Coordinates of C-alpha atoms and ligand atoms in Angstrom, one line a residue:
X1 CA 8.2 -161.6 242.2
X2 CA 6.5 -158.5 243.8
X3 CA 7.9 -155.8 243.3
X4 CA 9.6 -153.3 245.1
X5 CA 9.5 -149.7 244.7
X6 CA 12.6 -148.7 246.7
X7 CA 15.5 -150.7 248.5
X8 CA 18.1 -148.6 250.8
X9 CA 19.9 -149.5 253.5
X10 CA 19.0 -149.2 257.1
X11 CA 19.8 -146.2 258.8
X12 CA 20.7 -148.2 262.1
X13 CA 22.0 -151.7 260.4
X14 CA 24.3 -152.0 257.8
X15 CA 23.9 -154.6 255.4
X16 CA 20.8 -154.8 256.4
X17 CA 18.7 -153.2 253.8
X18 CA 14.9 -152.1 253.8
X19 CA 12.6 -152.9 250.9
X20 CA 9.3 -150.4 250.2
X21 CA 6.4 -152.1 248.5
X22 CA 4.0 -150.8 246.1
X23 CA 1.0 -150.9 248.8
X24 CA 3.4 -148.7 251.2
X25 CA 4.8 -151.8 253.6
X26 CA 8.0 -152.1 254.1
X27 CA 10.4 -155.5 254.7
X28 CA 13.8 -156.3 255.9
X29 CA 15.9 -158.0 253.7
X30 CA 19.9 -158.6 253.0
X31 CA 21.6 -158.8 249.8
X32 CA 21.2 -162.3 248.0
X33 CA 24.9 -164.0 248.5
X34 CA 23.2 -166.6 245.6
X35 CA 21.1 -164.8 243.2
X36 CA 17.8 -167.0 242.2
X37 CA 18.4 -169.0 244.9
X38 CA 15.9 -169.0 247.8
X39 CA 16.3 -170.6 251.2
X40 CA 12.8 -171.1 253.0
X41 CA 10.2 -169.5 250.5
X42 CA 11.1 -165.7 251.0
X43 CA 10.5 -163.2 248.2
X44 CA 13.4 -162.1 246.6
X45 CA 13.2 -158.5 244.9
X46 CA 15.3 -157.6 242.0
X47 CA 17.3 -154.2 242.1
X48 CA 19.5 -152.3 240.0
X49 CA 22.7 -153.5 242.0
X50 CA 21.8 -156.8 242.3
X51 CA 18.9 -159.4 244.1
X52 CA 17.7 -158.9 247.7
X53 CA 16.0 -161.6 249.8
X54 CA 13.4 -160.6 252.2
X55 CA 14.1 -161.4 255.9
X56 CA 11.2 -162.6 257.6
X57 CA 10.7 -161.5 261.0
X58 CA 8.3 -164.0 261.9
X59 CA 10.9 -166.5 260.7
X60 CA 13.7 -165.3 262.0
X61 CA 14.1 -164.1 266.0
X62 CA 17.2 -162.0 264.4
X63 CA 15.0 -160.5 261.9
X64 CA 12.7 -159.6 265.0
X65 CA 14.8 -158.0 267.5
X66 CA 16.0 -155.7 264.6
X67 CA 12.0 -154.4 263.5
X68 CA 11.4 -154.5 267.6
X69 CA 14.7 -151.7 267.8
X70 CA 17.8 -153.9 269.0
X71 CA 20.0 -151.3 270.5
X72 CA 22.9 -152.3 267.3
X73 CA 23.5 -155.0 264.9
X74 CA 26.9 -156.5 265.9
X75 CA 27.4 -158.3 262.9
X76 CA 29.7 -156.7 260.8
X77 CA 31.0 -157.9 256.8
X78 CA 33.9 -160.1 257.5
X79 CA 33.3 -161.4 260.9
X80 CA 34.0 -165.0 262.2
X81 CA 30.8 -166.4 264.2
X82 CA 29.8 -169.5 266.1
X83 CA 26.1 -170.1 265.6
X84 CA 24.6 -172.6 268.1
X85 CA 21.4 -174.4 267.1
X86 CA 21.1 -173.4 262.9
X87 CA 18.6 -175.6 262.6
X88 CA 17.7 -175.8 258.7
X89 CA 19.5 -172.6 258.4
X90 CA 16.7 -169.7 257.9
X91 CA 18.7 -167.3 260.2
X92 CA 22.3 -168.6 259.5
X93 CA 21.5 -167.7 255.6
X94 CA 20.6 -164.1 256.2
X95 CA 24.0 -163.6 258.3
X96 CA 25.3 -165.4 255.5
X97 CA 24.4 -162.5 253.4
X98 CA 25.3 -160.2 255.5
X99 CA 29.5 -160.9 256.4
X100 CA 29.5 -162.1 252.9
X101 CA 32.8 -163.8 251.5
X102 CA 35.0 -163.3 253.7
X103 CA 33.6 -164.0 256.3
X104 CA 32.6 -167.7 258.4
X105 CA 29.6 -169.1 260.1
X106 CA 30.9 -172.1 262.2
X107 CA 27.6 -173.0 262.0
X108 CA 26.2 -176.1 265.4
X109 CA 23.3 -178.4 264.7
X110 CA 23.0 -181.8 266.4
X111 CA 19.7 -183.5 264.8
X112 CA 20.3 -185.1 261.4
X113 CA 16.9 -184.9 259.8
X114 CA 17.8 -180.5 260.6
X115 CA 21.2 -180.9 259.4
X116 CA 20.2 -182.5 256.0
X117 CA 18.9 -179.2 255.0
X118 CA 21.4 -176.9 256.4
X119 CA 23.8 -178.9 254.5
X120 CA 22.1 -177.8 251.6
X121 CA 22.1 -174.4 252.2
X122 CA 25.4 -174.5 252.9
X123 CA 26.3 -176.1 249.8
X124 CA 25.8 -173.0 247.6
X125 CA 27.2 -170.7 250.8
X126 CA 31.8 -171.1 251.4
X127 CA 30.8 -168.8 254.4
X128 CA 28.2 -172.0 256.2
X129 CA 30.5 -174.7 257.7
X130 CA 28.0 -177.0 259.1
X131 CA 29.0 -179.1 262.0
X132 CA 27.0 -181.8 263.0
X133 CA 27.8 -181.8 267.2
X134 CA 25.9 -181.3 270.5
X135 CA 26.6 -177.4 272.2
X136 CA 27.1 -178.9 274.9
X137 CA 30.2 -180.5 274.0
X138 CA 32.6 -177.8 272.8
X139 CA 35.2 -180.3 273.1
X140 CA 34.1 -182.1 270.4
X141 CA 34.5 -179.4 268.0
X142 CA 37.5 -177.6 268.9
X143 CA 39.4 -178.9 266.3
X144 CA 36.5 -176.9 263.5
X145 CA 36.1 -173.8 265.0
X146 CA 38.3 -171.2 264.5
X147 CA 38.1 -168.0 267.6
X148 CA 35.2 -165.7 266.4
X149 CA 34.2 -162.5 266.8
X150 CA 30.8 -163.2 267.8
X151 CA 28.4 -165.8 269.5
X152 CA 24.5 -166.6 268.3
X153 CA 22.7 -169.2 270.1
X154 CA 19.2 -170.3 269.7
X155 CA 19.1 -173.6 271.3
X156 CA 16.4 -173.5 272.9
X157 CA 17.3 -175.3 276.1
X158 CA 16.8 -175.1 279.6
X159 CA 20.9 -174.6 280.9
X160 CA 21.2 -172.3 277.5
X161 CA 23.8 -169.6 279.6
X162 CA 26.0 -171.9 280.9
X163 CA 26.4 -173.9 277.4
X164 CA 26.9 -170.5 275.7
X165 CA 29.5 -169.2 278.7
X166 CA 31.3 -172.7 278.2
X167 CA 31.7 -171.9 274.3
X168 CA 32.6 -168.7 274.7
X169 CA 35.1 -169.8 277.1
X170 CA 36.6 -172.1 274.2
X171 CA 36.0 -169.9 271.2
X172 CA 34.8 -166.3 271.9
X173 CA 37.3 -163.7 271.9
X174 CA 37.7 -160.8 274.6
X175 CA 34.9 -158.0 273.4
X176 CA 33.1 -160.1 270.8
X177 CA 29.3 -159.9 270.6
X178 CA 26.8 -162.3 272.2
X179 CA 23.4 -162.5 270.6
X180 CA 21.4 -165.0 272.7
X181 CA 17.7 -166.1 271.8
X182 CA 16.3 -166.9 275.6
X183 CA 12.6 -168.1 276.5
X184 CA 10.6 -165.4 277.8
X185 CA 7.3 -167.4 278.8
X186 CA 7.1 -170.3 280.8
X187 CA 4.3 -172.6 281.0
X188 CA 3.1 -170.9 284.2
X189 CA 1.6 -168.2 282.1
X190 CA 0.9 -166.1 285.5
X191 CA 4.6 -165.9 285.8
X192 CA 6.6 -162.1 284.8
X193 CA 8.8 -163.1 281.7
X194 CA 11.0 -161.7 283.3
X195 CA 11.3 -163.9 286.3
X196 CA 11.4 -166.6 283.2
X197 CA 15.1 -165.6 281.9
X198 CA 16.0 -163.5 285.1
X199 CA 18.6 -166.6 286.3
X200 CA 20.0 -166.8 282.3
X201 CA 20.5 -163.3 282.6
X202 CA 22.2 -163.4 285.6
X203 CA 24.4 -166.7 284.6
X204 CA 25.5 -165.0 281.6
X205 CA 26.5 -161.8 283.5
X206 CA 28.3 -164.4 286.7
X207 CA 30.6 -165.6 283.5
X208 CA 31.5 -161.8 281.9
X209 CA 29.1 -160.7 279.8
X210 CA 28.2 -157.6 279.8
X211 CA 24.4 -156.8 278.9
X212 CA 24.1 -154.1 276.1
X213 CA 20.2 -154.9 275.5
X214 CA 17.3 -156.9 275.6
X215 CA 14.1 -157.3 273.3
X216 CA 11.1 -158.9 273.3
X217 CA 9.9 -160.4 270.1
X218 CA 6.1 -160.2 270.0
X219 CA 4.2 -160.2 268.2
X220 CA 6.8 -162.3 266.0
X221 CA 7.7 -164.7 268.3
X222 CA 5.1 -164.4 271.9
X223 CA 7.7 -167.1 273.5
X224 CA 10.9 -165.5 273.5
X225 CA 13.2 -161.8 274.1
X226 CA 16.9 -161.6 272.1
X227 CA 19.7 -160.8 274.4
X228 CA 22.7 -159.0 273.8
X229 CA 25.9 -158.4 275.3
X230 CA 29.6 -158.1 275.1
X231 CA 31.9 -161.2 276.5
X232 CA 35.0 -159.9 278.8
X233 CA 37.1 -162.6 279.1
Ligands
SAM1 N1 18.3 -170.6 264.8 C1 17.4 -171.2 263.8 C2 16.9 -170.1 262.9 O1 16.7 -169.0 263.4 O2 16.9 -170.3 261.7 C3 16.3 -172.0 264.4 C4 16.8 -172.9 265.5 S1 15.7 -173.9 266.4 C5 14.7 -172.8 267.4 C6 16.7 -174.6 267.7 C7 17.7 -175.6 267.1 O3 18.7 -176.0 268.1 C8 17.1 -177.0 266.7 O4 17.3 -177.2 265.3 C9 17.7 -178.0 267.6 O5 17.9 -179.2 266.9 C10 19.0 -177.3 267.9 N2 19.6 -177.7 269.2 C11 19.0 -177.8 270.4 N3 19.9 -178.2 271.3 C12 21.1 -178.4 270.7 C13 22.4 -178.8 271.2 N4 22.6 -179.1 272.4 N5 23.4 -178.8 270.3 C14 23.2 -178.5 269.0 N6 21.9 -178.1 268.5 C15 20.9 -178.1 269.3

């Protein structure tokens, strides 16, 4: 443990608290939905109300857009999401945390080796449903998913919008959030990041959403920006 020498909640995000260390830093962090138990190494602080895990921004693209000033955190206690791409489920826990019991991660992963350790974080998590499927294929996993309040993909592939406008389509209802993790960089390094994700951007707003705001994550992720906007069906 190091300790912490104050924890309050964030002015702009709630549920999303801030802890002050004894040499003056400051972390992000949500509340620990499983005291003791830690997800990918992450220093958990005890406090008089209860145990807070530290939320990594260079882990985390979530984590990053907040500390780079994301317009709003649309993830509210309670909510239903669809999370494309939870990979070992770093991102998915703190969310976790953050809609707490009654709320549901539907949570998208299609390689098995990933999936082995999102199960287990899921495990100790009722909110994490883990389903093992391809994005691409909403089809598949109509019959799991349940229509959500909110959208967050991170799948790091080249048609990202359309698969994200397809599962919105299926699953997203009229208003609910999109928070989209898009490349920023290509490998033509000469090229504007923002010629990179101008055509996402621009696919996601052809099939009704509605940008609200846009973030690039350097210095805690150099490759990509976080995108957010509403879905009008
Ligand atoms: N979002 C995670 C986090 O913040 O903790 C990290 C996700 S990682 C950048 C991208 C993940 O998307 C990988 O685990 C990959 O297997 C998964 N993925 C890529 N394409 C996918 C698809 N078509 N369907 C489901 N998962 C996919």
């Amino acid at each position: 443990y190091i300790s912490a020498t104050n924890i309050y909640e964030h002015p702009k995000y709630p549920r999303v608290y801030v802890v002050e260390l004894e040499d003056g830093s400051s972390r992000l962090a949500t509340k620990n939905l499983v005291p003791g138990k830690r997800v990918y190494g992450e220093h958990l602080f005890k406090w008089s109300d209860g145990e807070y895990r530290e939320w990594n921004a260079y882990r985390s693209k979530l984590a990053g857009a907040l500390v780079k000033g994301l317009k709003e955190l649309p993830i509210k206690e309670g909510q239903k999401i669809l999370y494309l791409g939870a990979g070992s489920g770093t991102t998915a826990s703190h969310i976790s945390d953050i809609i707490g019991l009654k709320g549901m991660i539907f949570a998208v992963e299609f390689a098995p080796r990933v999936m082995r350790e999102l199960i287990v974080v899921a495990d100790d998590r009722p909110n994490i449903v883990p389903i093992l499927e391809d994005a691409r294929f909403p089809m598949r996993y109509r019959m799991v998913v349940e229509e959500v309040d909110g959208l967050y993909a991170d799948i790091a592939q080249p048609e990202q919008a359309s698969i994200v406008a397809d599962n919105a389509d299926m699953f997203l209802k009229n208003g609910g959030w999109l928070l989209l993790a898009i490349k920023a960089r290509s490998i033509d390094v000469t090229a504007e990041p923002s010629d990179v994700y101008k055509k996402e951007i621009e696919t996601l707003t052809r099939r009704g959403f509605e940008i609200v705001d846009v973030v690039h994550l350097e210095p805690f992720d150099k490759d990509h920006a976080m995108v957010y906007a509403i879905y009008r069906k």
